[in-house]
Short mmCIF file of C-alpha atoms in Angstrom, two decimals:
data_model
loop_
_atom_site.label_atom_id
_atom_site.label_comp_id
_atom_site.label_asym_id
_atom_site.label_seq_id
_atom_site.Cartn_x
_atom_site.Cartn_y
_atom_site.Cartn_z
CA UNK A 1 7.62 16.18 -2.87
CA UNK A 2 9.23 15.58 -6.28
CA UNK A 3 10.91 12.49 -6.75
CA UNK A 4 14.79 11.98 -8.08
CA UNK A 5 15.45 11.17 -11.29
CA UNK A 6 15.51 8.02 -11.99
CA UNK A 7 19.57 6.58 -12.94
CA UNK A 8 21.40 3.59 -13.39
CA UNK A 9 22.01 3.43 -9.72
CA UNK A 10 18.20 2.68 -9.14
CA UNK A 11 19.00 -0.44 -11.09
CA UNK A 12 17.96 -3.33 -9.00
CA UNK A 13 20.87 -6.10 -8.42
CA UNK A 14 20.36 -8.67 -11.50
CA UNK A 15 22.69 -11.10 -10.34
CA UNK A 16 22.18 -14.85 -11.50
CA UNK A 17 20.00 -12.87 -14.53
CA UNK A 18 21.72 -13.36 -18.32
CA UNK A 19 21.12 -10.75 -21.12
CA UNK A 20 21.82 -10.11 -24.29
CA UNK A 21 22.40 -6.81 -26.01
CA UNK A 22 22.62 -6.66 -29.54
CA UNK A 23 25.41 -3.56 -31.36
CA UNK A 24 26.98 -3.37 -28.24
CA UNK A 25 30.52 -2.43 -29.20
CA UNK A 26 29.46 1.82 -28.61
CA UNK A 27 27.18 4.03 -27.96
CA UNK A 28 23.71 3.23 -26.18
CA UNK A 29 24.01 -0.41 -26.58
CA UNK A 30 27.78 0.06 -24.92
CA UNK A 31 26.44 2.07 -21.97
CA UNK A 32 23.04 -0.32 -21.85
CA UNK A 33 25.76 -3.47 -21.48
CA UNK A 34 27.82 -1.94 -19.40
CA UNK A 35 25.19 -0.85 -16.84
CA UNK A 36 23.64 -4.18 -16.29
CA UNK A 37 27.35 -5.94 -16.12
CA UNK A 38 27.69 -3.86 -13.42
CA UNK A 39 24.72 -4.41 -11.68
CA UNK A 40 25.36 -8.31 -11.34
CA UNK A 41 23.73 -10.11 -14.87
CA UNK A 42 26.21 -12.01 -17.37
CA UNK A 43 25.81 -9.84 -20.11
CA UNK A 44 26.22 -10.81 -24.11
CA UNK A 45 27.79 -8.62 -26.49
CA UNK A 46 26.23 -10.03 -29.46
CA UNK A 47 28.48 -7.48 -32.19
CA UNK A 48 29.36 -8.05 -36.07
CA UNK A 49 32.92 -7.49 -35.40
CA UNK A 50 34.21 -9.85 -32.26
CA UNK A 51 37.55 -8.72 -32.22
CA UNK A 52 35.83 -5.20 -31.40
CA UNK A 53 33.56 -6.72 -29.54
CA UNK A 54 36.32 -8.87 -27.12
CA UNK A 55 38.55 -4.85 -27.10
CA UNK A 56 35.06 -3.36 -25.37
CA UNK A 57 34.15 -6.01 -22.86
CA UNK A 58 37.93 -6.20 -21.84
CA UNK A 59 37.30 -2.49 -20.47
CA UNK A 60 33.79 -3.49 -19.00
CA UNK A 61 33.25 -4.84 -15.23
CA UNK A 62 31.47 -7.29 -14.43
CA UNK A 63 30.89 -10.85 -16.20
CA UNK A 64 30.79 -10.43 -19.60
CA UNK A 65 31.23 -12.50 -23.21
CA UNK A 66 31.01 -11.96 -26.76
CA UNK A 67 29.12 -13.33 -29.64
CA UNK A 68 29.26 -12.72 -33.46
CA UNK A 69 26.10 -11.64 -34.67
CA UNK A 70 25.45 -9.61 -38.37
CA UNK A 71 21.71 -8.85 -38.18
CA UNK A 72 22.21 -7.82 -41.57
CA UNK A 73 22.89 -11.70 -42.51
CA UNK A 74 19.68 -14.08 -41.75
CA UNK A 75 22.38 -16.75 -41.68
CA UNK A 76 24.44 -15.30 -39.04
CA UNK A 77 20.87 -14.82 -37.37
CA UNK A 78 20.19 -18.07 -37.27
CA UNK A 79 23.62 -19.81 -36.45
CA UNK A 80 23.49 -17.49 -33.32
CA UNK A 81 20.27 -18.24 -32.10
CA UNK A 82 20.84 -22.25 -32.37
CA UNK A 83 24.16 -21.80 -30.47
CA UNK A 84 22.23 -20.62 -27.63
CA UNK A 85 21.73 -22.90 -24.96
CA UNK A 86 20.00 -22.20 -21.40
CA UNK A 87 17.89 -19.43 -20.09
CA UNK A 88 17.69 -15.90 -20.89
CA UNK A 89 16.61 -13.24 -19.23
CA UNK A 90 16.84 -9.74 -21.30
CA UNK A 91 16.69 -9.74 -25.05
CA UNK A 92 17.86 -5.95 -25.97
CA UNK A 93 17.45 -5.17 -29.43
CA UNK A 94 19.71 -2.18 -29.50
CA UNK A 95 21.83 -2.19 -32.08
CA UNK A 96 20.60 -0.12 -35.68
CA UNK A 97 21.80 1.65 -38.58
CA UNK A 98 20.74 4.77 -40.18
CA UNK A 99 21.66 5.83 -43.77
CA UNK A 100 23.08 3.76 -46.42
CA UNK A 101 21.69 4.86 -49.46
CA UNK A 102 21.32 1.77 -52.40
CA UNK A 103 23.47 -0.46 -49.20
CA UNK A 104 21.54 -3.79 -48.75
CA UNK A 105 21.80 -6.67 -46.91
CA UNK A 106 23.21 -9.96 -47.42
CA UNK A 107 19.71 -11.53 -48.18
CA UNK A 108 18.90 -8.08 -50.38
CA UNK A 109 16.73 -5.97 -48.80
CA UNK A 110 17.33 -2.31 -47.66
CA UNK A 111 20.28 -2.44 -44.87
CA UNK A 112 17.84 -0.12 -42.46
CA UNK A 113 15.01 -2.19 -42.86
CA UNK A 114 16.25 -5.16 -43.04
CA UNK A 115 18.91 -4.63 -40.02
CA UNK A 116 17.09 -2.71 -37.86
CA UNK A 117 13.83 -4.51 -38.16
CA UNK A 118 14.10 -8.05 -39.85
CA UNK A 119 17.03 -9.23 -38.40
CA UNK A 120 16.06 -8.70 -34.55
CA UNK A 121 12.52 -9.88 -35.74
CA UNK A 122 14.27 -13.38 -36.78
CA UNK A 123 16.83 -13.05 -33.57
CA UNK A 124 13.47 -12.76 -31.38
CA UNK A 125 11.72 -15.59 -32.60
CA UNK A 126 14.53 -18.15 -32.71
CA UNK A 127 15.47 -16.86 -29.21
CA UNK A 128 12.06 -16.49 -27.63
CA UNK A 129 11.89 -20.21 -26.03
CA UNK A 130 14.62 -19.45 -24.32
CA UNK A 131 13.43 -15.83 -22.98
CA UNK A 132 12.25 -15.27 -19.22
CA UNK A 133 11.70 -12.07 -18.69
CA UNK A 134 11.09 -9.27 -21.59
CA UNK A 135 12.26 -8.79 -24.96
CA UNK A 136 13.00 -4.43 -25.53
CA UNK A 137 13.62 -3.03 -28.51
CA UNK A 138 14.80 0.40 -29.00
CA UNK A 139 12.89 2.42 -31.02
CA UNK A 140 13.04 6.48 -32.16
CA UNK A 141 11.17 9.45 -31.93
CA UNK A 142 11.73 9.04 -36.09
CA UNK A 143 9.11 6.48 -36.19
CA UNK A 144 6.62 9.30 -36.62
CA UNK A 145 8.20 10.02 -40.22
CA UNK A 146 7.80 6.54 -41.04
CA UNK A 147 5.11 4.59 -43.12
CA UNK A 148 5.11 0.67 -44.09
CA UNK A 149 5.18 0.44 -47.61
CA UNK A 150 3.62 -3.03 -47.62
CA UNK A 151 4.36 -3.15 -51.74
CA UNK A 152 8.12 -2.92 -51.29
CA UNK A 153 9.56 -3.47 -48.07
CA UNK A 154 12.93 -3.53 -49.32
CA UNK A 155 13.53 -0.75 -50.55
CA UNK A 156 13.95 -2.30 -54.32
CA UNK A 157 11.56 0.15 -56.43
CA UNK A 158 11.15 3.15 -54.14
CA UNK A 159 12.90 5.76 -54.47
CA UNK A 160 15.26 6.38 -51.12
CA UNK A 161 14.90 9.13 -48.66
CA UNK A 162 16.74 9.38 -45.19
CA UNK A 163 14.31 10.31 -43.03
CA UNK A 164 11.40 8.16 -44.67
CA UNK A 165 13.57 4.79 -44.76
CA UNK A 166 15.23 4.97 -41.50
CA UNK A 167 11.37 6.37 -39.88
CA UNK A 168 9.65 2.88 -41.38
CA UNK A 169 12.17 0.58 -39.76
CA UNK A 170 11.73 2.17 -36.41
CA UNK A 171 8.25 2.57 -37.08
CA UNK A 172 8.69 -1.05 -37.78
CA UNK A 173 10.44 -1.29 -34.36
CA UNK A 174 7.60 -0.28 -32.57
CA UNK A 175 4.75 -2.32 -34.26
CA UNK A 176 7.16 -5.39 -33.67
CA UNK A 177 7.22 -4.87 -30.34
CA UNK A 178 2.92 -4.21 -30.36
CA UNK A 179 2.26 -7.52 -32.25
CA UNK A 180 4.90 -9.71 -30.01
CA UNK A 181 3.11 -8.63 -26.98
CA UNK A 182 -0.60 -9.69 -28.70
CA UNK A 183 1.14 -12.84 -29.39
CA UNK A 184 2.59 -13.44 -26.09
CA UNK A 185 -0.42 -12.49 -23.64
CA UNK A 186 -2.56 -14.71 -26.25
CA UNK A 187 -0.64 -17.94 -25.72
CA UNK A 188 -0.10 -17.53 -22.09
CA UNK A 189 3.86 -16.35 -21.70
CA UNK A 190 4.95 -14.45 -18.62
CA UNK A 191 7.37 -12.88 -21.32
CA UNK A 192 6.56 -9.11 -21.92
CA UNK A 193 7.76 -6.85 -24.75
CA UNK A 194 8.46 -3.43 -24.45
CA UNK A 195 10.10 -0.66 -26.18
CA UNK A 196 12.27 2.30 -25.28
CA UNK A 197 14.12 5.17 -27.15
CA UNK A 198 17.03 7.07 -26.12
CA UNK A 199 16.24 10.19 -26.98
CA UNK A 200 18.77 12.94 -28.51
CA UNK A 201 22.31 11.13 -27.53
CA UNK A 202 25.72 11.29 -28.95
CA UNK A 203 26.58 8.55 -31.23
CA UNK A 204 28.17 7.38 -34.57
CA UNK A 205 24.66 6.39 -35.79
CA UNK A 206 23.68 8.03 -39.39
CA UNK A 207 27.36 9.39 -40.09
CA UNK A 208 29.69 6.58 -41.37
CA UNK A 209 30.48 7.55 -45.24
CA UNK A 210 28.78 11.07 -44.89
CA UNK A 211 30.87 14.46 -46.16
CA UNK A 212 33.02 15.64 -43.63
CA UNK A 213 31.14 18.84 -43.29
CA UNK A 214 27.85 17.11 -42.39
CA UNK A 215 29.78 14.98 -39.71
CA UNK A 216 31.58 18.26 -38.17
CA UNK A 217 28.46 19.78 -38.19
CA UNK A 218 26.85 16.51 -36.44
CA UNK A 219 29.82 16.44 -33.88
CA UNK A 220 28.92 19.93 -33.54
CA UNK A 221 25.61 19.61 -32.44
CA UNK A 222 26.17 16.22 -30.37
CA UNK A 223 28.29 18.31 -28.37
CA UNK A 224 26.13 21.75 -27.63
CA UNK A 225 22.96 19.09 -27.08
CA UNK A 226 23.24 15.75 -27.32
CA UNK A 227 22.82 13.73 -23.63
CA UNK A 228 25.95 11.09 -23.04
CA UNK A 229 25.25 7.75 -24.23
CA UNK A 230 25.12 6.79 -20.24
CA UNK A 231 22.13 9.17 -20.33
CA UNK A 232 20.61 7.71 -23.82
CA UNK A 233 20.47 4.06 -22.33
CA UNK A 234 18.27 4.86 -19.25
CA UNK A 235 15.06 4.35 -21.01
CA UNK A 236 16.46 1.02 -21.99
CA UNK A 237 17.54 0.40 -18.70
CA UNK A 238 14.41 1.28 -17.02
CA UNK A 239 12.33 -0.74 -19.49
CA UNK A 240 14.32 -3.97 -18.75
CA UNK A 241 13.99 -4.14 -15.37
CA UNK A 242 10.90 -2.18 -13.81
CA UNK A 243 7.60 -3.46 -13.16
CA UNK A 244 5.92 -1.68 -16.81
CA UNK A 245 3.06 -3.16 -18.47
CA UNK A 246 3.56 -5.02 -21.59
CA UNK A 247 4.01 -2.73 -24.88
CA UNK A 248 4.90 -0.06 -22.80
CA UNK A 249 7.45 2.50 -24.50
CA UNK A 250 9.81 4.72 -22.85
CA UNK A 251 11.89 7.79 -23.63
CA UNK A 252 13.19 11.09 -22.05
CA UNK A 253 10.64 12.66 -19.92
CA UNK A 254 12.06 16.19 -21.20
CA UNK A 255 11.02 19.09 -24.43
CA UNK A 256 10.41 16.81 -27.38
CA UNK A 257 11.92 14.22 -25.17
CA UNK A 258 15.47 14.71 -26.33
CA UNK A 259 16.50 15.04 -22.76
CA UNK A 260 15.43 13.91 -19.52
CA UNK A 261 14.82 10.95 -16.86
CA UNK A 262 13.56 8.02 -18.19
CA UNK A 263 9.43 7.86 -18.54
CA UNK A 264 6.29 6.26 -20.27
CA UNK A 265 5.93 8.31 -23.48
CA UNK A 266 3.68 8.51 -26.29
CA UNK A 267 3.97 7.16 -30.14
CA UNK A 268 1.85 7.79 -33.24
CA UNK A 269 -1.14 6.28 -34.56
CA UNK A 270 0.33 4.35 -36.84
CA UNK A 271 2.24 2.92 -34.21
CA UNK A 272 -0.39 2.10 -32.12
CA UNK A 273 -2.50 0.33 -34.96
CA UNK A 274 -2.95 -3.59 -34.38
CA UNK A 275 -4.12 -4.11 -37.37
CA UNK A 276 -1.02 -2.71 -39.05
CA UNK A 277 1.12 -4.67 -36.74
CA UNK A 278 -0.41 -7.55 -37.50
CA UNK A 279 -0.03 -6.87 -40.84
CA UNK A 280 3.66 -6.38 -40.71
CA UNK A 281 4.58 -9.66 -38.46
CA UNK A 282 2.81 -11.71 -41.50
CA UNK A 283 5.07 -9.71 -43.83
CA UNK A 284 8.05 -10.12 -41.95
CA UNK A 285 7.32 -14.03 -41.83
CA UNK A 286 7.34 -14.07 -45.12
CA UNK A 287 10.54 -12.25 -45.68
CA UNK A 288 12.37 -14.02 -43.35
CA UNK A 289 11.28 -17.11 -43.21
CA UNK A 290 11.24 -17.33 -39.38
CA UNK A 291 7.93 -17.42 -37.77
CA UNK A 292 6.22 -16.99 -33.78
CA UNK A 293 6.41 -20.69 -32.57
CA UNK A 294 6.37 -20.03 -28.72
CA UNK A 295 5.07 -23.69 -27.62
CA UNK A 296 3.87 -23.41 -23.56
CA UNK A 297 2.91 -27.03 -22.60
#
Protein backbone atom coordinates (compact mmCIF):
# COMPACT_ATOMS: atom_id res chain seq x y z
CA UNK A 1 0.00 0.00 0.00
CA UNK A 2 1.63 3.31 -0.98
CA UNK A 3 2.04 5.72 1.59
CA UNK A 4 0.78 9.66 1.49
CA UNK A 5 2.93 12.17 0.78
CA UNK A 6 4.52 13.44 3.28
CA UNK A 7 3.22 17.56 4.18
CA UNK A 8 3.50 20.05 6.67
CA UNK A 9 0.60 18.56 8.47
CA UNK A 10 2.79 15.43 9.36
CA UNK A 11 4.79 17.97 11.28
CA UNK A 12 5.00 16.76 14.79
CA UNK A 13 3.81 19.49 17.55
CA UNK A 14 7.22 21.48 18.47
CA UNK A 15 5.84 23.33 21.18
CA UNK A 16 8.32 24.57 24.01
CA UNK A 17 11.08 23.99 20.86
CA UNK A 18 12.87 27.56 19.61
CA UNK A 19 14.27 27.93 16.01
CA UNK A 20 15.85 30.06 14.03
CA UNK A 21 15.51 30.58 10.31
CA UNK A 22 17.81 32.66 8.60
CA UNK A 23 16.27 35.03 5.05
CA UNK A 24 13.04 34.51 6.29
CA UNK A 25 11.21 37.58 5.05
CA UNK A 26 9.92 35.28 1.50
CA UNK A 27 10.06 32.53 -0.20
CA UNK A 28 11.22 29.02 1.28
CA UNK A 29 12.62 30.45 4.35
CA UNK A 30 8.98 32.39 4.72
CA UNK A 31 7.00 29.17 4.23
CA UNK A 32 9.86 27.06 6.38
CA UNK A 33 9.06 29.85 9.40
CA UNK A 34 5.79 29.92 8.98
CA UNK A 35 5.20 26.14 9.13
CA UNK A 36 6.96 25.50 12.33
CA UNK A 37 5.21 28.81 14.02
CA UNK A 38 2.35 27.04 13.38
CA UNK A 39 3.14 23.88 14.61
CA UNK A 40 3.90 25.24 18.26
CA UNK A 41 8.04 26.38 18.27
CA UNK A 42 8.96 30.23 18.87
CA UNK A 43 10.36 30.83 15.71
CA UNK A 44 13.27 33.62 14.78
CA UNK A 45 13.20 35.58 11.77
CA UNK A 46 16.75 36.36 11.69
CA UNK A 47 16.38 38.97 8.21
CA UNK A 48 18.78 41.95 6.98
CA UNK A 49 15.93 44.25 6.81
CA UNK A 50 13.78 44.17 10.35
CA UNK A 51 11.30 46.49 9.38
CA UNK A 52 10.50 43.73 6.59
CA UNK A 53 11.14 41.32 8.76
CA UNK A 54 8.51 42.75 11.79
CA UNK A 55 5.68 43.42 8.23
CA UNK A 56 6.07 39.31 7.64
CA UNK A 57 5.82 37.92 11.13
CA UNK A 58 2.85 40.40 11.79
CA UNK A 59 0.93 38.15 9.08
CA UNK A 60 2.41 34.84 10.60
CA UNK A 61 0.57 32.69 13.49
CA UNK A 62 1.98 31.50 16.03
CA UNK A 63 4.86 32.97 18.41
CA UNK A 64 7.16 34.64 16.50
CA UNK A 65 10.18 37.55 16.74
CA UNK A 66 12.62 39.18 14.67
CA UNK A 67 16.30 39.63 14.58
CA UNK A 68 18.69 41.69 12.33
CA UNK A 69 21.08 39.57 10.79
CA UNK A 70 23.35 40.55 7.31
CA UNK A 71 25.24 37.29 6.67
CA UNK A 72 26.94 39.26 4.24
CA UNK A 73 28.59 41.36 7.29
CA UNK A 74 30.87 39.04 9.73
CA UNK A 75 30.13 41.86 12.18
CA UNK A 76 26.49 41.64 12.09
CA UNK A 77 27.32 37.77 12.37
CA UNK A 78 28.84 38.05 15.32
CA UNK A 79 26.80 40.77 17.27
CA UNK A 80 23.84 38.33 16.59
CA UNK A 81 25.21 35.31 17.78
CA UNK A 82 26.50 36.98 21.26
CA UNK A 83 22.97 38.44 21.73
CA UNK A 84 21.72 35.04 21.93
CA UNK A 85 20.98 33.78 25.16
CA UNK A 86 19.27 30.26 26.12
CA UNK A 87 18.64 27.13 24.21
CA UNK A 88 18.06 26.47 20.69
CA UNK A 89 16.60 23.99 19.05
CA UNK A 90 16.65 24.38 15.00
CA UNK A 91 19.38 26.32 13.31
CA UNK A 92 17.96 26.74 9.52
CA UNK A 93 20.36 28.11 7.27
CA UNK A 94 17.95 29.13 4.59
CA UNK A 95 18.47 32.23 3.46
CA UNK A 96 21.01 32.69 -0.01
CA UNK A 97 21.69 34.76 -2.89
CA UNK A 98 22.34 33.97 -6.40
CA UNK A 99 23.92 36.40 -8.95
CA UNK A 100 25.66 39.52 -8.27
CA UNK A 101 28.26 39.81 -10.63
CA UNK A 102 31.67 41.96 -9.19
CA UNK A 103 28.90 42.50 -5.75
CA UNK A 104 30.96 41.62 -2.58
CA UNK A 105 30.55 41.58 0.82
CA UNK A 106 31.22 43.85 3.54
CA UNK A 107 34.46 41.93 4.57
CA UNK A 108 35.27 41.58 0.49
CA UNK A 109 34.73 38.42 -0.71
CA UNK A 110 32.24 37.29 -3.46
CA UNK A 111 28.52 38.12 -2.06
CA UNK A 112 27.48 34.24 -3.08
CA UNK A 113 30.24 32.78 -1.43
CA UNK A 114 30.68 34.65 1.15
CA UNK A 115 26.73 34.95 2.06
CA UNK A 116 25.63 31.81 1.29
CA UNK A 117 28.48 29.88 2.73
CA UNK A 118 30.78 31.96 5.14
CA UNK A 119 28.39 33.80 6.88
CA UNK A 120 26.08 30.78 8.12
CA UNK A 121 29.51 28.95 8.60
CA UNK A 122 30.43 31.84 11.28
CA UNK A 123 26.49 32.01 12.45
CA UNK A 124 26.90 28.07 13.14
CA UNK A 125 29.85 28.12 15.11
CA UNK A 126 29.13 31.08 17.37
CA UNK A 127 25.62 29.56 17.80
CA UNK A 128 26.47 25.89 18.14
CA UNK A 129 26.78 25.87 22.18
CA UNK A 130 23.63 26.88 22.30
CA UNK A 131 22.11 24.23 19.65
CA UNK A 132 20.00 21.08 20.83
CA UNK A 133 18.80 19.50 18.20
CA UNK A 134 20.20 19.86 14.39
CA UNK A 135 21.69 22.52 12.46
CA UNK A 136 20.08 22.24 8.31
CA UNK A 137 21.28 24.00 5.73
CA UNK A 138 19.68 24.29 2.46
CA UNK A 139 21.54 23.35 -0.28
CA UNK A 140 20.79 23.00 -4.41
CA UNK A 141 20.71 20.61 -6.97
CA UNK A 142 23.44 23.45 -8.47
CA UNK A 143 26.04 22.12 -6.25
CA UNK A 144 26.85 19.63 -8.99
CA UNK A 145 28.16 22.68 -11.24
CA UNK A 146 30.23 23.74 -8.49
CA UNK A 147 34.04 23.28 -7.71
CA UNK A 148 36.13 24.87 -4.64
CA UNK A 149 38.66 26.92 -6.01
CA UNK A 150 40.87 26.62 -2.93
CA UNK A 151 43.35 29.51 -4.66
CA UNK A 152 40.65 32.17 -4.63
CA UNK A 153 37.70 31.68 -2.68
CA UNK A 154 36.54 35.05 -3.15
CA UNK A 155 36.04 35.46 -6.18
CA UNK A 156 39.00 38.28 -6.49
CA UNK A 157 41.06 36.90 -9.65
CA UNK A 158 38.62 34.51 -11.30
CA UNK A 159 36.85 35.38 -13.77
CA UNK A 160 32.82 35.23 -12.80
CA UNK A 161 30.32 32.85 -14.15
CA UNK A 162 26.66 32.34 -12.81
CA UNK A 163 26.29 28.97 -12.69
CA UNK A 164 30.00 28.15 -11.54
CA UNK A 165 29.95 30.81 -8.54
CA UNK A 166 26.57 30.29 -7.23
CA UNK A 167 27.29 25.97 -7.79
CA UNK A 168 30.65 26.37 -5.36
CA UNK A 169 28.80 28.08 -2.55
CA UNK A 170 26.14 25.47 -2.47
CA UNK A 171 28.59 22.98 -3.16
CA UNK A 172 30.12 24.68 -0.25
CA UNK A 173 26.73 24.25 1.52
CA UNK A 174 26.84 20.74 1.40
CA UNK A 175 30.51 19.97 2.44
CA UNK A 176 29.73 22.37 5.47
CA UNK A 177 27.16 20.44 6.50
CA UNK A 178 29.57 16.88 5.85
CA UNK A 179 32.49 18.28 7.96
CA UNK A 180 30.08 19.72 10.95
CA UNK A 181 28.66 16.35 11.32
CA UNK A 182 32.52 14.65 11.46
CA UNK A 183 33.08 17.25 13.98
CA UNK A 184 30.07 16.74 16.02
CA UNK A 185 29.86 12.75 16.23
CA UNK A 186 33.81 13.09 17.02
CA UNK A 187 33.42 15.18 20.18
CA UNK A 188 30.39 13.50 21.43
CA UNK A 189 27.26 16.10 20.60
CA UNK A 190 23.74 14.76 20.29
CA UNK A 191 23.60 17.74 17.70
CA UNK A 192 23.15 16.42 14.06
CA UNK A 193 23.60 18.32 10.78
CA UNK A 194 21.73 17.80 7.87
CA UNK A 195 20.95 19.30 4.62
CA UNK A 196 17.92 19.73 2.40
CA UNK A 197 17.07 21.45 -0.98
CA UNK A 198 13.88 22.67 -2.19
CA UNK A 199 13.85 21.69 -5.37
CA UNK A 200 12.38 23.80 -8.49
CA UNK A 201 10.18 26.55 -6.40
CA UNK A 202 9.04 29.98 -7.15
CA UNK A 203 11.10 32.65 -5.71
CA UNK A 204 12.90 36.06 -6.15
CA UNK A 205 16.26 34.22 -5.84
CA UNK A 206 18.81 34.99 -8.93
CA UNK A 207 16.56 37.92 -10.43
CA UNK A 208 17.05 41.22 -8.47
CA UNK A 209 18.94 43.72 -11.06
CA UNK A 210 18.47 41.23 -14.07
CA UNK A 211 16.86 42.68 -17.65
CA UNK A 212 13.33 42.67 -17.55
CA UNK A 213 13.10 40.14 -20.27
CA UNK A 214 15.10 37.51 -18.35
CA UNK A 215 12.79 38.13 -15.23
CA UNK A 216 9.44 37.82 -17.46
CA UNK A 217 10.81 34.96 -18.85
CA UNK A 218 11.75 33.60 -15.16
CA UNK A 219 8.15 34.56 -13.92
CA UNK A 220 7.20 32.72 -16.90
CA UNK A 221 8.56 29.58 -16.15
CA UNK A 222 7.99 29.79 -12.19
CA UNK A 223 4.53 29.81 -13.14
CA UNK A 224 4.09 26.77 -15.91
CA UNK A 225 6.60 24.68 -13.30
CA UNK A 226 7.80 25.92 -10.43
CA UNK A 227 6.19 24.11 -6.97
CA UNK A 228 4.81 26.96 -4.31
CA UNK A 229 7.27 27.96 -1.87
CA UNK A 230 4.89 25.92 0.77
CA UNK A 231 5.93 22.96 -1.42
CA UNK A 232 9.84 24.07 -1.70
CA UNK A 233 10.19 24.12 2.23
CA UNK A 234 9.09 20.47 2.88
CA UNK A 235 12.47 19.03 2.52
CA UNK A 236 13.50 21.57 5.06
CA UNK A 237 10.75 20.78 7.10
CA UNK A 238 11.16 17.15 7.04
CA UNK A 239 14.90 17.40 7.72
CA UNK A 240 14.32 19.43 10.95
CA UNK A 241 12.21 17.35 12.62
CA UNK A 242 12.29 13.53 11.54
CA UNK A 243 14.32 10.90 12.94
CA UNK A 244 17.28 11.11 9.70
CA UNK A 245 20.73 10.16 10.25
CA UNK A 246 23.29 12.78 10.51
CA UNK A 247 24.50 14.33 7.00
CA UNK A 248 21.54 13.17 5.56
CA UNK A 249 20.25 15.43 2.53
CA UNK A 250 16.85 15.79 1.30
CA UNK A 251 15.02 17.06 -1.77
CA UNK A 252 11.92 16.32 -4.00
CA UNK A 253 11.42 12.72 -4.47
CA UNK A 254 10.18 13.60 -8.19
CA UNK A 255 12.05 13.78 -12.23
CA UNK A 256 15.31 15.53 -11.53
CA UNK A 257 13.77 16.20 -8.21
CA UNK A 258 12.24 19.51 -9.13
CA UNK A 259 8.97 18.28 -7.81
CA UNK A 260 7.76 15.95 -5.36
CA UNK A 261 7.33 14.79 -1.53
CA UNK A 262 10.08 15.31 0.48
CA UNK A 263 12.91 12.28 0.43
CA UNK A 264 16.63 11.18 1.05
CA UNK A 265 18.38 12.12 -2.22
CA UNK A 266 21.66 11.83 -3.68
CA UNK A 267 24.68 14.54 -4.20
CA UNK A 268 27.93 14.40 -6.17
CA UNK A 269 31.23 13.17 -5.44
CA UNK A 270 32.64 16.11 -4.72
CA UNK A 271 30.13 16.55 -2.25
CA UNK A 272 30.56 13.54 -0.60
CA UNK A 273 34.49 13.91 -0.32
CA UNK A 274 35.77 14.28 3.44
CA UNK A 275 38.77 15.15 2.55
CA UNK A 276 37.56 18.15 0.58
CA UNK A 277 35.33 19.09 3.39
CA UNK A 278 37.83 19.07 5.61
CA UNK A 279 39.71 21.02 3.51
CA UNK A 280 37.18 23.74 3.16
CA UNK A 281 36.21 24.11 7.11
CA UNK A 282 40.18 24.93 7.56
CA UNK A 283 39.71 27.47 4.75
CA UNK A 284 36.71 28.90 5.99
CA UNK A 285 38.48 29.30 9.53
CA UNK A 286 40.80 31.14 8.09
CA UNK A 287 38.58 33.49 6.25
CA UNK A 288 36.46 34.13 8.89
CA UNK A 289 38.13 34.02 11.70
CA UNK A 290 35.54 31.93 13.62
CA UNK A 291 36.47 28.45 14.39
CA UNK A 292 34.55 24.79 15.78
CA UNK A 293 34.91 25.26 19.63
CA UNK A 294 31.99 22.94 20.76
CA UNK A 295 33.33 22.28 24.52
CA UNK A 296 31.10 19.02 26.08
CA UNK A 297 32.31 18.70 29.73
Amino acid sequence: MDHLPWTAADLPVLDGRTAVVTGATSGVGLATASALAQAGAHVVLAVRDAERGDAVAATMSGSTEVRRLDLADLASVRDFAQSWSGPLDLLINNAGVAGGRGAVTQDGFDLQFGTNHLGHFALTNLLLPHVRDRVVTLASGAHRAGDIHFQDLALRTRRYSLAETYGQSKLANLLFTLELERRLRRCGSEVRSLASHPGYSATNLGIKGRSKPLVATVNLAGRLLAQTSEQGALPTLFAATQDLPGASYVGPDGRWELHGSPALVGRSARASDPALATRLWEASEELTGVRFDLDLE
